[in-house]
Every structure is written in structure tokens, then in C-alpha cells.
Amino acid sequence: MTIGTLTPKQQAAWRALDTHPLVICEGAVRSGKSVAADHAFMDFALRGPWGNMLLAGKTHDSAARNVIYPLED
């Protein structure tokens, strides 16, 4: 997986996960937070330590709409 297609801020948020156990992204609607988070989620799922993972959202629908459905595409 390459991160060349992400914006510099999206890449910085993803790289922050290498040194921080929790990264909270905030910003305007449609600013690309979900895209960067989806990339980081898949990277962690593929390369992270073995064990349980948690995917959380404000609602089930928002988690599915912002994470699950884009990853299915």
C-alpha cells in the first residue's frame, strides 16, 4: 500500500500512528480525514500486532459509511 496519493496532512496523520497509540483527527467536513483513517486502518490490520481490533464511530451507520463501504469499493 502506498501513501503517495494522500495529502501531506493526511500522510502526517498516518505517520503519527507509528509513534503515538492514539491520533485524533479533527477538521472540516470533506477534508479527507476518513480517507487517511481508512488507509491507516488497513495498514494496521495488515501489519499490526496480532489480536483484537476496535472500529468505532459515532453511530453504526457513520462507521459503515465512512470506513466499511469505502474499503469494500
XYZ file of C-alpha atoms in Angstrom:
73
model
C 0.000 0.000 0.000
C 1.421 3.406 -0.901
C 0.558 6.739 0.655
C 1.644 8.871 -2.279
C -1.942 9.771 -3.192
C -2.718 11.278 0.205
C -2.266 14.964 1.003
C 0.700 15.968 3.168
C -1.560 16.435 6.215
C -3.135 13.011 5.674
C 0.327 11.450 5.386
C 1.436 13.216 8.587
C -1.575 11.866 10.498
C -0.856 8.358 9.255
C 2.826 8.589 10.192
C 1.885 9.893 13.652
C 0.349 6.490 14.355
C 3.857 4.990 14.254
C 4.850 6.849 17.427
C 1.529 7.589 19.138
C -1.004 4.998 20.312
C -3.922 7.332 19.612
C -4.343 10.013 16.975
C -7.466 12.157 16.857
C -8.132 13.965 13.599
C -10.486 16.912 13.529
C -11.375 19.321 10.809
C -13.923 20.410 8.285
C -16.362 18.023 6.659
C -14.924 16.503 3.452
C -11.363 17.440 4.390
C -10.109 13.878 3.855
C -9.949 12.624 7.438
C -11.809 9.402 6.654
C -9.648 8.622 3.627
C -6.465 8.882 5.691
C -8.017 6.934 8.561
C -9.138 4.171 6.188
C -5.593 3.804 4.832
C -4.144 3.713 8.339
C -6.775 1.201 9.487
C -5.982 -1.191 6.631
C -2.246 -0.784 7.145
C -2.625 -1.631 10.826
C -4.924 -4.581 10.066
C -2.356 -5.995 7.644
C 0.867 -5.208 9.508
C -0.055 -4.535 13.128
C 0.270 -6.916 16.049
C -1.982 -9.956 16.202
C -5.079 -9.551 18.321
C -8.447 -7.901 18.525
C -9.156 -4.583 16.820
C -11.816 -2.000 17.529
C -13.553 0.063 14.878
C -15.663 2.801 16.425
C -17.867 5.556 15.104
C -20.463 7.909 16.482
C -23.109 5.596 15.062
C -23.093 2.216 13.347
C -24.200 3.913 10.126
C -21.446 6.534 10.220
C -18.754 3.874 10.811
C -20.107 1.780 7.948
C -20.476 4.787 5.618
C -17.033 6.235 6.380
C -14.934 3.079 6.746
C -16.544 -0.187 5.697
C -18.224 0.884 2.447
C -15.198 2.787 1.043
C -12.954 -0.186 1.841
C -15.368 -2.531 0.047
C -15.103 -0.366 -3.075
